PDB file of C-alpha atoms in Angstrom:
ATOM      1  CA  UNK A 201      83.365 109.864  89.342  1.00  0.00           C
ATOM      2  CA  UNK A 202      83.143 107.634  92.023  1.00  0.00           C
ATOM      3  CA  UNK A 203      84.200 109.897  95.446  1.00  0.00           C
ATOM      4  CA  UNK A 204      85.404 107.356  98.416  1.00  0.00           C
ATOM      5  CA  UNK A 205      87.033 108.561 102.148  1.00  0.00           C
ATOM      6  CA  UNK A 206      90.503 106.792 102.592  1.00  0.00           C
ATOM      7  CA  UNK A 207      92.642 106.758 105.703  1.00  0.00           C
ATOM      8  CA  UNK A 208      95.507 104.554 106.674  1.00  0.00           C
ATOM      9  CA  UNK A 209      95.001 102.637 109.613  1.00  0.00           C
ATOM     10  CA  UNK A 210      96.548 103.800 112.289  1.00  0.00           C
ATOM     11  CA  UNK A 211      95.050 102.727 115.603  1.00  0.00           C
ATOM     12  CA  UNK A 212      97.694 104.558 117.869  1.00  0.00           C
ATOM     13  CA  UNK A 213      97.201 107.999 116.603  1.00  0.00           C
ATOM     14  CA  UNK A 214      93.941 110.487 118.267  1.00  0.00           C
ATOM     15  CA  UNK A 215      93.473 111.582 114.833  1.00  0.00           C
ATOM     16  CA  UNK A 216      93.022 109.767 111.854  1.00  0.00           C
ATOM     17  CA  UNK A 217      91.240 111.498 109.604  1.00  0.00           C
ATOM     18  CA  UNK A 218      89.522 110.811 105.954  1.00  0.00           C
ATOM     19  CA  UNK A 219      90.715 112.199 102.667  1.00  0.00           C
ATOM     20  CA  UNK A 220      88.549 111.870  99.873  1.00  0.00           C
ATOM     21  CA  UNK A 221      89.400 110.512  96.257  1.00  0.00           C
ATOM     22  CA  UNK A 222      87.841 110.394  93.576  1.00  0.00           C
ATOM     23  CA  UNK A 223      87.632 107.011  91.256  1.00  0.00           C
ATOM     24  CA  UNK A 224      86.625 107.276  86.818  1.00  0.00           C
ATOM     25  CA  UNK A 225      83.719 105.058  87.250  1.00  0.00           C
ATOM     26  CA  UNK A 226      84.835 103.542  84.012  1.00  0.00           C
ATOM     27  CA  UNK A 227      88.399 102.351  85.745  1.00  0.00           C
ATOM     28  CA  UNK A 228      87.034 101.017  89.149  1.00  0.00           C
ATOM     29  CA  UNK A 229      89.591  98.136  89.673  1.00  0.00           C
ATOM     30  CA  UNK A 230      91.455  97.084  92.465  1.00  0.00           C
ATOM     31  CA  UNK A 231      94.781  98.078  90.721  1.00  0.00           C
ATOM     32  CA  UNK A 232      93.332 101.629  90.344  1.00  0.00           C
ATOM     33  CA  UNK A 233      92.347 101.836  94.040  1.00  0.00           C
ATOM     34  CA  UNK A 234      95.178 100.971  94.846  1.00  0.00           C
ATOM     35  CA  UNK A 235      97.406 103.397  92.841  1.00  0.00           C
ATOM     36  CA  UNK A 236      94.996 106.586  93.326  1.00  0.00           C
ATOM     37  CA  UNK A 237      94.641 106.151  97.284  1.00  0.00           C
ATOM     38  CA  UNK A 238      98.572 105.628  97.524  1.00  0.00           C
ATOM     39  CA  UNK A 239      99.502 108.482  96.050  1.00  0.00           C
ATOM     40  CA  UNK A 240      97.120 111.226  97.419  1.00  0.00           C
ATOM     41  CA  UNK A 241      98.191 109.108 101.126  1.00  0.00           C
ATOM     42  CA  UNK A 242     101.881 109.482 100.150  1.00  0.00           C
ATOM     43  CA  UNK A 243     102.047 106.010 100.830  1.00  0.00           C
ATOM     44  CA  UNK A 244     104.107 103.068  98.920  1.00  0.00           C
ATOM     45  CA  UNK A 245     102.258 100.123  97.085  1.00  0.00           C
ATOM     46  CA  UNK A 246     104.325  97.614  97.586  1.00  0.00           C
ATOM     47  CA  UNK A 247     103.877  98.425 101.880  1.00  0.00           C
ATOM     48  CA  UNK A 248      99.798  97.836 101.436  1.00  0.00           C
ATOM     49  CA  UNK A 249      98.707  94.478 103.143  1.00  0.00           C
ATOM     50  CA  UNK A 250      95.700  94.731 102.344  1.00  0.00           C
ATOM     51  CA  UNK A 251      92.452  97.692 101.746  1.00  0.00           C
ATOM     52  CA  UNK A 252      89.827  97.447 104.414  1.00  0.00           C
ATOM     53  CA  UNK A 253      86.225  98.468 103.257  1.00  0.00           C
ATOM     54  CA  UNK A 254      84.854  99.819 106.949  1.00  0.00           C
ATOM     55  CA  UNK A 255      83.839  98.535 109.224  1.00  0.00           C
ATOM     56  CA  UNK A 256      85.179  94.680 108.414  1.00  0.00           C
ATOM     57  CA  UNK A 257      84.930  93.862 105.122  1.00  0.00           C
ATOM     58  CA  UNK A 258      88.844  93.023 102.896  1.00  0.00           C
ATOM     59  CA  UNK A 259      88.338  94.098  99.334  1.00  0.00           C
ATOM     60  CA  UNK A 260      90.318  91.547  97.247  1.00  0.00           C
ATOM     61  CA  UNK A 261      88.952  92.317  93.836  1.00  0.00           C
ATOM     62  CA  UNK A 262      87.995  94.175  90.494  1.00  0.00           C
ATOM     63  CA  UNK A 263      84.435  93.121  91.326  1.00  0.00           C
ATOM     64  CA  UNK A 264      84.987  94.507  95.094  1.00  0.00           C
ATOM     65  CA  UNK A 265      85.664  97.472  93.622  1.00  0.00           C
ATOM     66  CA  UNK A 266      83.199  97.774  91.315  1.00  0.00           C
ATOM     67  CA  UNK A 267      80.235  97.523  94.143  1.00  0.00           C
ATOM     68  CA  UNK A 268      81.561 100.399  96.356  1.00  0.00           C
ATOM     69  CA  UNK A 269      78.969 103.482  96.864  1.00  0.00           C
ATOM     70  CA  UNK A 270      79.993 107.372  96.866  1.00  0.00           C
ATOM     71  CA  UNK A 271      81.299 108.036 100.131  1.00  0.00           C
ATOM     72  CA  UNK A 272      82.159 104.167 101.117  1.00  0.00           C
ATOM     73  CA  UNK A 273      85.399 104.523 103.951  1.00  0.00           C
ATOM     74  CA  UNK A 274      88.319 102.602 103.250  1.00  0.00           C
ATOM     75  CA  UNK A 275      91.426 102.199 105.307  1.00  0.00           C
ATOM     76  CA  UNK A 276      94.766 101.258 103.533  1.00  0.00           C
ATOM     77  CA  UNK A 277      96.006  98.480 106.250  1.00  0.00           C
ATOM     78  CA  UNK A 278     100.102  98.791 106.002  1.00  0.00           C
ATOM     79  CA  UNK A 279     102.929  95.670 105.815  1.00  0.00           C
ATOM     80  CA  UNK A 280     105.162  97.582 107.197  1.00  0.00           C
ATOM     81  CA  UNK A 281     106.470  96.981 110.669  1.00  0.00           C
ATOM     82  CA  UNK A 282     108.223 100.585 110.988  1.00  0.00           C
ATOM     83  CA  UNK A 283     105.898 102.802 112.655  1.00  0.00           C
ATOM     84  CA  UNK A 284     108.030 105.921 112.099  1.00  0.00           C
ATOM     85  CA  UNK A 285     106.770 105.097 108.536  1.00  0.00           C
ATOM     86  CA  UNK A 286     103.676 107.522 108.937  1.00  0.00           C
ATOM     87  CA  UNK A 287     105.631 110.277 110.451  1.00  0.00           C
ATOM     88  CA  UNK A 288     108.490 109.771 107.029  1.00  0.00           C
ATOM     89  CA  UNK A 289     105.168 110.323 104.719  1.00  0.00           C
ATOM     90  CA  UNK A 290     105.151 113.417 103.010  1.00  0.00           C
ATOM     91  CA  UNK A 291     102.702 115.782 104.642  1.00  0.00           C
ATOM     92  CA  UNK A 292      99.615 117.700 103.014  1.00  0.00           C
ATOM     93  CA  UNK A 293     101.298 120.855 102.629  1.00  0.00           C
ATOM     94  CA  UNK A 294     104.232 118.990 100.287  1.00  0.00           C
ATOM     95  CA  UNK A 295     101.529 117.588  97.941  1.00  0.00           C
ATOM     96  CA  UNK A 296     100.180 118.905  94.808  1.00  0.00           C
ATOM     97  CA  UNK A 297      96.817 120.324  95.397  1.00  0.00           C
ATOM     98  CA  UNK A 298      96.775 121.060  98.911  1.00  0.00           C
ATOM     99  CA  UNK A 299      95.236 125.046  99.644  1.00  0.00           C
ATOM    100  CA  UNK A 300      97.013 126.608 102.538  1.00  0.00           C
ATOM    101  CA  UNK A 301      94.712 129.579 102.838  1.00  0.00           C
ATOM    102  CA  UNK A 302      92.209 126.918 103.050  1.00  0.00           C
ATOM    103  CA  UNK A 303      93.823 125.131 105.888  1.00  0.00           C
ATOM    104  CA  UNK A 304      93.666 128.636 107.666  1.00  0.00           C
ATOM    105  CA  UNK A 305      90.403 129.085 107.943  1.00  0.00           C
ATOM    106  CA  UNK A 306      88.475 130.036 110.811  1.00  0.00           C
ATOM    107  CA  UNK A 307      84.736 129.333 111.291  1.00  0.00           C
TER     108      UNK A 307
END
């Protein structure tokens, strides 16, 4: 597997953080970038400009893809002129996956 950090860019907001996703190292395509970071964002294809490989590089390709290193931060850069669109995304605690406990954890 093939573990990147994704975010959607959001310049406005004090906190943007990373999730991280993992890739099959024998799909790495732009197609399956695409899908995988979309729906562990909560975020609609069809809304993604474009994927930004930090800090200024556009991936636009299988072969893109194909080249990124473990732990490589990508930001999904959004079409969409709404900016209530982030705040409409379904949160962390509505997706599959997501440890509450976890979240409650003190250090």
């Amino acid at each position: 597997e093939l573990v990147l950090k994704v975010r959607i860019q959001t310049p406005n907001l004090r906190e943007n953080d990373f999730i991280e996703i993992e890739l099959d190292r024998q799909e790495l395509t732009y197609k399956e970038l695409l899908r995988v970071s979309c729906r562990e964002l909560g975020v609609n294809p069809e809304h993604v400009q474009k994927i930004r490989k930090l800090p200024n590089t556009m991936l636009r390709k299988d072969k893109d893809v194909a080249r990124l290193q473990d732990f490589q931060e990508l930001e999904l850069v959004l079409t969409v002129s709404d900016k209530n669109l982030l705040f409409r995304v379904s949160t962390l605690s509505e997706q599959s996956g997501y440890n509450k406990k976890a979240s409650e954890l003190t250090y």
